[in-house]
XYZ file of C-alpha atoms in Angstrom:
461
model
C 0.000 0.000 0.000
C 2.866 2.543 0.689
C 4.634 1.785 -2.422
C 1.208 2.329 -4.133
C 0.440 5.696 -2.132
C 3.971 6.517 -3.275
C 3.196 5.894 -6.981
C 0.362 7.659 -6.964
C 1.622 11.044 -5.547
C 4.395 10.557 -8.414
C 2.316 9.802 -11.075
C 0.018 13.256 -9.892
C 3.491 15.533 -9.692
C 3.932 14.732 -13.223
C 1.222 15.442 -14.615
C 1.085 18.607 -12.796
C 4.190 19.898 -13.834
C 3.418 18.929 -17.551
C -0.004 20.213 -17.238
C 1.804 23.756 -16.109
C 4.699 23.925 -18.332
C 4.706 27.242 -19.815
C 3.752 27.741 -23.400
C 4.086 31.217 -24.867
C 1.620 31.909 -27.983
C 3.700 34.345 -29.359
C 1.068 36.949 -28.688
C -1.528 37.178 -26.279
C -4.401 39.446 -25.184
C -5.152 41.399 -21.956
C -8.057 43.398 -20.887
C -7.233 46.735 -19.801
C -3.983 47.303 -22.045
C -3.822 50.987 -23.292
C -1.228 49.814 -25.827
C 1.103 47.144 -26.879
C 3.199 45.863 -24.147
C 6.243 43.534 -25.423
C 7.897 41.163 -23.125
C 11.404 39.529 -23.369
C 12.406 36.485 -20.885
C 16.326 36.407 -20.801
C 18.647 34.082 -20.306
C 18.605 34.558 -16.209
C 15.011 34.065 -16.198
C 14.309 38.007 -15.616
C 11.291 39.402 -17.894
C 11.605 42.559 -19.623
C 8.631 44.547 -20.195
C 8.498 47.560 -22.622
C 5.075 49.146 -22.605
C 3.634 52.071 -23.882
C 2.904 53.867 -20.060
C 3.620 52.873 -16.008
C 0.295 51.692 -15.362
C 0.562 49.536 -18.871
C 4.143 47.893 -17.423
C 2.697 47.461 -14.104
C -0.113 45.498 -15.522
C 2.278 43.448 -17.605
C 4.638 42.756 -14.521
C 1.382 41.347 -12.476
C 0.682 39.140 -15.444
C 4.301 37.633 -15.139
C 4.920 37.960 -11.242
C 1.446 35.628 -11.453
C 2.681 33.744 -14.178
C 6.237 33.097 -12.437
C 5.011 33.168 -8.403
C 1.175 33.157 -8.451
C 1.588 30.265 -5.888
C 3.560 32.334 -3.902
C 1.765 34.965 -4.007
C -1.274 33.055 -2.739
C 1.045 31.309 -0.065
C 1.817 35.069 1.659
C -1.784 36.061 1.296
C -3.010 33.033 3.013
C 0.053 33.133 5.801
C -0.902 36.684 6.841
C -4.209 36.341 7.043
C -4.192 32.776 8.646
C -5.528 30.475 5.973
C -3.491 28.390 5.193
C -5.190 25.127 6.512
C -7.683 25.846 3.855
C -5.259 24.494 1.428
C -3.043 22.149 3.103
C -4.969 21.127 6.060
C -4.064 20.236 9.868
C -0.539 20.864 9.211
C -0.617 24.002 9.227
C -2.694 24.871 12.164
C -0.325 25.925 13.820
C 0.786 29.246 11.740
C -3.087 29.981 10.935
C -3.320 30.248 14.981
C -0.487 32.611 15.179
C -1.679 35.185 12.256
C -5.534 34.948 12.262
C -5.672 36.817 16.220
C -3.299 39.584 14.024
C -6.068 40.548 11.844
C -3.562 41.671 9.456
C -6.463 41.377 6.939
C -8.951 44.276 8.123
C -5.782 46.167 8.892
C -4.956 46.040 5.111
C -8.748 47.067 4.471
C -8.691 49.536 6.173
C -5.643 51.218 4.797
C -7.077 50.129 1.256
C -9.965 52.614 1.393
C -7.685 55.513 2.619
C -5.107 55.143 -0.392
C -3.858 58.316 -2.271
C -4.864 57.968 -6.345
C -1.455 57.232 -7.946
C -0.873 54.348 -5.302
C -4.865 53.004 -5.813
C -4.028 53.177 -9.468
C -0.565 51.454 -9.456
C -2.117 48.632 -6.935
C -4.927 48.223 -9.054
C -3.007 47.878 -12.507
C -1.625 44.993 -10.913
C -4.248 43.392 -9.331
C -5.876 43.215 -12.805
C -2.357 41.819 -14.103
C -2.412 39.246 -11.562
C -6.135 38.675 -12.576
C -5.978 37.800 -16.154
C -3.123 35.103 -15.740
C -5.089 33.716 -12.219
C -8.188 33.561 -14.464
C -6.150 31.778 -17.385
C -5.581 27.971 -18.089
C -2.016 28.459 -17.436
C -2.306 27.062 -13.354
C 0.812 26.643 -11.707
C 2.040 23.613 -10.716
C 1.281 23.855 -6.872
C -2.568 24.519 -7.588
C -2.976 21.767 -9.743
C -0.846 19.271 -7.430
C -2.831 20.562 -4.879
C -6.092 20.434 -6.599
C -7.286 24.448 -5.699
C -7.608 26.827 -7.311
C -6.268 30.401 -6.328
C -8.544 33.084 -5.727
C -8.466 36.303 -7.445
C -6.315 39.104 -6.480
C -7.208 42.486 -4.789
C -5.709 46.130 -4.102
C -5.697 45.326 0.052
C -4.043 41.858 -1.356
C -0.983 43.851 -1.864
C -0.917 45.628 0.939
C -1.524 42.465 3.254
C 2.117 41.308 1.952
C 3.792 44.410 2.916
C 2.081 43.891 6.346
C 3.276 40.195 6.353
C 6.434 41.400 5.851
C 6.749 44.444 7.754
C 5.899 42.056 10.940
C 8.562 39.777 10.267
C 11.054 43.425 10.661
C 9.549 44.878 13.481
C 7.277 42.532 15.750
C 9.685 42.611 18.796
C 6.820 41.273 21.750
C 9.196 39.122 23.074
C 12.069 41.622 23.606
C 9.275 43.639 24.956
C 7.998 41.159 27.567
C 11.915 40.460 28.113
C 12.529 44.036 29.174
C 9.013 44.374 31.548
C 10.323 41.028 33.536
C 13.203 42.821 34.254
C 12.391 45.691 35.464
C 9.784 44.156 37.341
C 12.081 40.838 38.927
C 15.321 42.742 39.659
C 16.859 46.415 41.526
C 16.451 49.273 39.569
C 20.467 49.284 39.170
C 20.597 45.819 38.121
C 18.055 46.552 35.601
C 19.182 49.610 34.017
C 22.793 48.083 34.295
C 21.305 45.013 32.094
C 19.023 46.738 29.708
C 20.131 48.572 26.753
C 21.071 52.202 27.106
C 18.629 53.356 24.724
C 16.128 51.515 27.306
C 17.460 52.435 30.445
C 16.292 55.682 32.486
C 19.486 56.825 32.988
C 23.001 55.889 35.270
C 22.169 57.696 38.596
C 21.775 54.226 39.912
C 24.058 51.852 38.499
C 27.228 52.092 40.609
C 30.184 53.386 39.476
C 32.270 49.757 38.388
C 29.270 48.885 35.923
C 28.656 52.424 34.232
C 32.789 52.154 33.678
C 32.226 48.740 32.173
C 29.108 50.014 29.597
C 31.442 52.830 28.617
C 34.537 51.116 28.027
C 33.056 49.640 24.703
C 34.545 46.798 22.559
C 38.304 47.090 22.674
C 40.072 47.383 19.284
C 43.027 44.838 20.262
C 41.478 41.727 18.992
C 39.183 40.845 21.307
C 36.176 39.435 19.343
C 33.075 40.564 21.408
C 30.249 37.699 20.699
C 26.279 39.155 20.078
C 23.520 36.832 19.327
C 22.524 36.765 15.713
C 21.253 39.687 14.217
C 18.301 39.698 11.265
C 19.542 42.445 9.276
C 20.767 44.154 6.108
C 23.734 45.757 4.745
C 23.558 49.105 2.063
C 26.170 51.079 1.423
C 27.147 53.884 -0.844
C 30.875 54.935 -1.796
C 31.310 57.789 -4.053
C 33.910 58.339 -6.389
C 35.731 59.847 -9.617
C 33.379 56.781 -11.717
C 30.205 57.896 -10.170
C 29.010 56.623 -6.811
C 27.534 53.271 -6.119
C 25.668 51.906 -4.339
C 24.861 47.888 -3.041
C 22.225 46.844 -0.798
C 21.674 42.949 0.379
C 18.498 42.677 1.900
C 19.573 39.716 3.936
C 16.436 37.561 3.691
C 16.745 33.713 4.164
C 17.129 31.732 0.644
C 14.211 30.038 -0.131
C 12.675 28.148 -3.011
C 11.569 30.434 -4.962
C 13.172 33.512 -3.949
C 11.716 36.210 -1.092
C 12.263 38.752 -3.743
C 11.550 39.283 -7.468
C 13.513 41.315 -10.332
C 11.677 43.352 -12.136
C 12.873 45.231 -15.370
C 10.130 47.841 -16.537
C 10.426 50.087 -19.353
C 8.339 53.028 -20.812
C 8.845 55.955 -22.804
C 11.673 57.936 -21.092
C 11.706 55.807 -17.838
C 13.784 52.513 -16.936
C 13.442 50.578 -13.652
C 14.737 47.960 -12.761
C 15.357 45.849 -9.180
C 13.838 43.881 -6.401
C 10.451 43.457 -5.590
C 8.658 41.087 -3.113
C 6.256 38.996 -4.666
C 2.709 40.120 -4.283
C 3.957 44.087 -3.837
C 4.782 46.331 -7.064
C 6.905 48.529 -5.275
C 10.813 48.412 -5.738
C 12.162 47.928 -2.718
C 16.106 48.378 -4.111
C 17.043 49.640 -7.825
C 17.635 52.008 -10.208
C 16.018 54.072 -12.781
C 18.984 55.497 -14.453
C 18.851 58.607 -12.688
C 18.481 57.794 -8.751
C 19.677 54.489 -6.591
C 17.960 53.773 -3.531
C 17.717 50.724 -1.031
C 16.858 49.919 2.132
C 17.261 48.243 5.250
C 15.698 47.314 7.778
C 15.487 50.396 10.978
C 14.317 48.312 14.067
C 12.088 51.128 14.875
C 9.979 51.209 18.487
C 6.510 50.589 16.976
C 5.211 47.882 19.254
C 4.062 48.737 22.709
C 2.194 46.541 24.991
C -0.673 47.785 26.493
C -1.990 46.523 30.013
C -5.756 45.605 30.344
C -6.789 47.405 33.035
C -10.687 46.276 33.073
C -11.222 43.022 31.637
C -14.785 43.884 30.735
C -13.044 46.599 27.869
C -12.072 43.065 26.291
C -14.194 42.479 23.458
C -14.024 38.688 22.676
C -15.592 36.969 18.935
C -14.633 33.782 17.653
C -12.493 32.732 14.418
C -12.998 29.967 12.179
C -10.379 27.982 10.700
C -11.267 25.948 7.603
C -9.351 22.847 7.427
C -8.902 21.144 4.063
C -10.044 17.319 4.872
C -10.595 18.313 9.080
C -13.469 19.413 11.584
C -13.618 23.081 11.280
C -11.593 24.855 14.057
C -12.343 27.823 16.550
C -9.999 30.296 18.380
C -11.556 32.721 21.002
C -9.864 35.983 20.134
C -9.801 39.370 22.551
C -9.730 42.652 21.273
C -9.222 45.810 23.094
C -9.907 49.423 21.480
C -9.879 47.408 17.928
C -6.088 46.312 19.163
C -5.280 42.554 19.583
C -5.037 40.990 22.937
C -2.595 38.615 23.255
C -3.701 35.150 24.827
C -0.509 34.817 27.345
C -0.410 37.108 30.201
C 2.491 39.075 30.740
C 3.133 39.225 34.779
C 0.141 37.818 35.255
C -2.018 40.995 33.574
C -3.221 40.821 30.246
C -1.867 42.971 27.263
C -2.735 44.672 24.121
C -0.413 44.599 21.297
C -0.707 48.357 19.936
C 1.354 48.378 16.766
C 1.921 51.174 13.794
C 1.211 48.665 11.191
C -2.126 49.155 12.461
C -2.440 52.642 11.534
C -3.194 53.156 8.054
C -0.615 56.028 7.495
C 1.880 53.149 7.469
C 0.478 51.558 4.128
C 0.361 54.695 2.161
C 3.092 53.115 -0.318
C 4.105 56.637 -1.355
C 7.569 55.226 -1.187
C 6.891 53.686 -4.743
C 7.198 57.291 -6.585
C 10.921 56.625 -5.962
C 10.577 55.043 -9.227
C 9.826 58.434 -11.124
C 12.372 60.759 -8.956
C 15.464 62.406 -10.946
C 17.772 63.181 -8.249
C 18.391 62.696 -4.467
C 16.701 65.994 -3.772
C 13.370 64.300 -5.337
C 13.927 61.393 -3.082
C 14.425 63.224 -0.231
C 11.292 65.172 -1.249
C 9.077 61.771 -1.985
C 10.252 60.571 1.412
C 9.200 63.797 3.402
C 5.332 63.353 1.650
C 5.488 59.733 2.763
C 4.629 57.749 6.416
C 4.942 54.255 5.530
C 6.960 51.088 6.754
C 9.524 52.092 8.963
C 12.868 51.692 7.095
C 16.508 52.781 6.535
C 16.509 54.195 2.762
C 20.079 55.505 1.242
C 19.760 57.107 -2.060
C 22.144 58.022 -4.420
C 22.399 60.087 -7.593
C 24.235 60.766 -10.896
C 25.537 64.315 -9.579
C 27.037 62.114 -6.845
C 24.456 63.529 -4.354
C 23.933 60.779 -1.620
C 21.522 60.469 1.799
C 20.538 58.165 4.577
C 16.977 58.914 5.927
C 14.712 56.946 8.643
C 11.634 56.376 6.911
C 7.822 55.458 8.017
C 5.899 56.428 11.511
C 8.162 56.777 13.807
C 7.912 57.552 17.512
C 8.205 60.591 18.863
C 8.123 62.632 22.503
C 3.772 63.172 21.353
C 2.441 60.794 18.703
C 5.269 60.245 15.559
C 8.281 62.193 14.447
C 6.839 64.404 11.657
C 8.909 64.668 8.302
C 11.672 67.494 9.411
C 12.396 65.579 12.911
C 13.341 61.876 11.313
C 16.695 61.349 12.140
C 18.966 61.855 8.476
C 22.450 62.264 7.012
C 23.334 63.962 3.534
C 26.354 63.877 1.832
C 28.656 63.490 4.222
C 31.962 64.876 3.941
C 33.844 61.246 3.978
C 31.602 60.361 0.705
C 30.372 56.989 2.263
C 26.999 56.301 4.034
C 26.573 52.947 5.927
C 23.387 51.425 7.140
C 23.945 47.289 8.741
C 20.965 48.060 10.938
C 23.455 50.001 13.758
C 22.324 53.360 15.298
C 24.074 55.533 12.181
C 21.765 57.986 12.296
C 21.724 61.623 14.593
C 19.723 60.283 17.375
C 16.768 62.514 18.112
C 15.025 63.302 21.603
C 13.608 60.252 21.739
C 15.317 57.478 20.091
C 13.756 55.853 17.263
C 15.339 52.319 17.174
C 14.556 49.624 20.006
C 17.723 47.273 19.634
C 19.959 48.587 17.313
C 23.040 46.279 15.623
C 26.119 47.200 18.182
C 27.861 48.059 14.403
C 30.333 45.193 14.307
C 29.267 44.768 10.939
C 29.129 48.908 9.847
C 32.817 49.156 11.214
C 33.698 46.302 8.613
C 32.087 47.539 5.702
């Protein structure tokens, strides 16, 4: 019976992957199409589209990010929103528990019906991209092994992915409940001698010996000073007779297929090309010919956790979980204020996770009009208009012009850091900008990170 099982799953992964093999006709119609839109797959697998306007490439590069990834994109949809057991059953459980109480979903609603027009357009272009290949014969592979087929795709689709991925930079609760245990378990010195500067309230009570051991730093005499391991990125820019350049690794585990996606759109008198993540139409590192940008990621405050101080403010519905070939599950899930409650108590008190990727402002994907600035001082400019994901952008020009700006909703002393108060460097007089997730930035009143790098890696690049 195994060996027969075994056979049979075989004999299915064939035919699915015949059954998906690509065929291209040559020439092909699309809905929505203002004008001819060419494509060219190279020999690295990278399609080139050359359309006749932005919104006609962006349609064209959902069509192929669907074609290439649909799967994918369907797999990050479904992990954010905590529905995955729809598809692949008990297995997955697990995960579906951990997102659904996140309610990533409404959150990406929400900021859907609050969009500005040129970022509605853009997302919309590619939803309808995404659309006509979904809606095609052409399945991929996974669907048909898997015998589903993937829904269609939507504007708050989009932005559910950049949630799902700005929670995997910034969701620091357990750092958080890390810190509260110790100020609550141990002496006010011990704790402020153990926690962070950036955390601590200040040195009037740590004695003297342990302020003179924070200070003394990492000694430069070959003494290798060991920190746990970092998630992070490296971008750096080095100017120079040539022109400057500038490289930026993202730092995102290898997987199969990729995190990210290269894109290579062209249209008349614009080129860009770079890294997207699937599912998003926004370049999060490239070029256009003109400006460079990347980014990395800031390890901003934006999570606080908010004690439940009357348990009947706890508003409490239930969740469904479909489960493909299983009993339907439920999970009792608290909200408080329209903010997740977390199910484990936290010194015996309940808490509220109140985070900015809540907040609409930070899914206002202005950041994608990087793609039509000219020059640094654009950049700049497009930043200063823009909330967003919090993030470490560098930019770079063809003047040689360079900056390093903190990005996104950031805290402040009140509410966030408006524009002119986010912490930023330009062209500096050494003509190289760092960013390896360290503090490189002026630090402002309040500081913005929560756990910076220590810099080991800065110093080295």
């Amino acid at each position: 019976l195994c060996r027969r099982a075994r056979v049979a799953v075989e004999l299915r992964m064939a035919r699915a992957m015949v059954g998906s093999h690509a065929r291209c006709t040559g020439r092909e119609s699309m809905p929505g199409l203002e004008s001819e839109v060419r494509l060219r797959v190279g020999s690295d697998g990278v399609t080139a589209i050359e359309a006749g306007s932005w919104l006609d490439a962006v349609r064209a590069l959902g069509h192929v990010m669907s074609r290439d990834r649909g799967f994918q994109l369907d797999l990050m949809r479904r992990t954010a929103s905590g529905r995955l057991s729809e598809v692949f059953g008990r297995g997955t459980l697990a995960v579906d528990r951990r997102y659904r109480p996140l309610d990533l979903a409404a959150a990406a609603d929400r900021a859907a019906a609050c969009l500005d027009a040129p970022e509605r357009e853009l997302l919309e272009a590619f939803a309808a991209g995404v659309n006509v290949q979904l809606a095609s014969r052409a399945r991929s592979f996974e669907s048909r092994f898997l015998s589903y087929t993937v829904p269609p795709w939507s504007v708050a689709d989009s932005l559910l992915v950049a949630l799902y991925l700005f929670h995997g930079l910034s969701w620091n609760e357990e750092a958080k409940r890390a810190e509260a245990v110790i100020r609550r378990a141990l002496p006010a010195p011990v704790a402020e001698f153990l926690l962070p500067e950036w955390l601590s309230e200040g040195d009037a009570g740590v004695p003297e010996e342990l302020r003179r051991l924070r200070e003394a730093g990492v000694p430069e005499d070959g003494l290798v000073s060991v920190d746990q391991a970092v998630a992070g990125s490296n971008c750096w820019i080095r100017g120079g007779p040539e022109g400057p350049l500038l490289a930026c690794d993202l730092h995102l585990p290898l997987a199969m297929p990729n995190v990210l996606y290269e894109v290579d759109l062209t249209w008349p008198g614009h080129r860009v090309r770079g890294l997207a993540a699937p599912g998003l139409p926004v370049v999060l590192t490239g070029t256009n010919g003109h400006l460079a940008w990347g980014v990395t990621n800031l390890g901003a405050d934006v999570l606080d956790l908010v004690p439940v101080r009357d348990p009947d403010d706890v508003v409490t519905r239930v969740e469904r979980i479909r489960v493909r070939g299983g009993p339907t599950q439920t999970l009792e899930v608290g909200t408080l204020a329209g903010l997740p409650v977390s199910p484990r108590p936290l010194l015996g008190e309940r808490v509220a996770l109140r985070w900015t990727g809540y907040d609409p402002r930070s899914l206002d994907l202005r950041f994608q009009r990087l793609a039509h600035a000219r020059s640094v001082d654009d950049g700049v400019r497009v930043l200063d208009e823009a909330q967003g994901i919090a993030l470490n952008v560098l930019l770079t020009d063809t003047a040689g012009h360079m900056a390093h700006l903190a990005t996104g909703l950031l805290p402040g002393a009140a509410g966030h850091l408006a524009p002119p108060e986010r912490p930023r460097r330009l062209d500096p007089p050494s003509g190289v900008l760092v960013s390896a997730n360290d503090r490189a930035l002026p630090v402002p009143a309040r500081p913005v990170e929560y756990d910076p790098d220590p810099g080991h890696r800065a110093r080295r690049v």
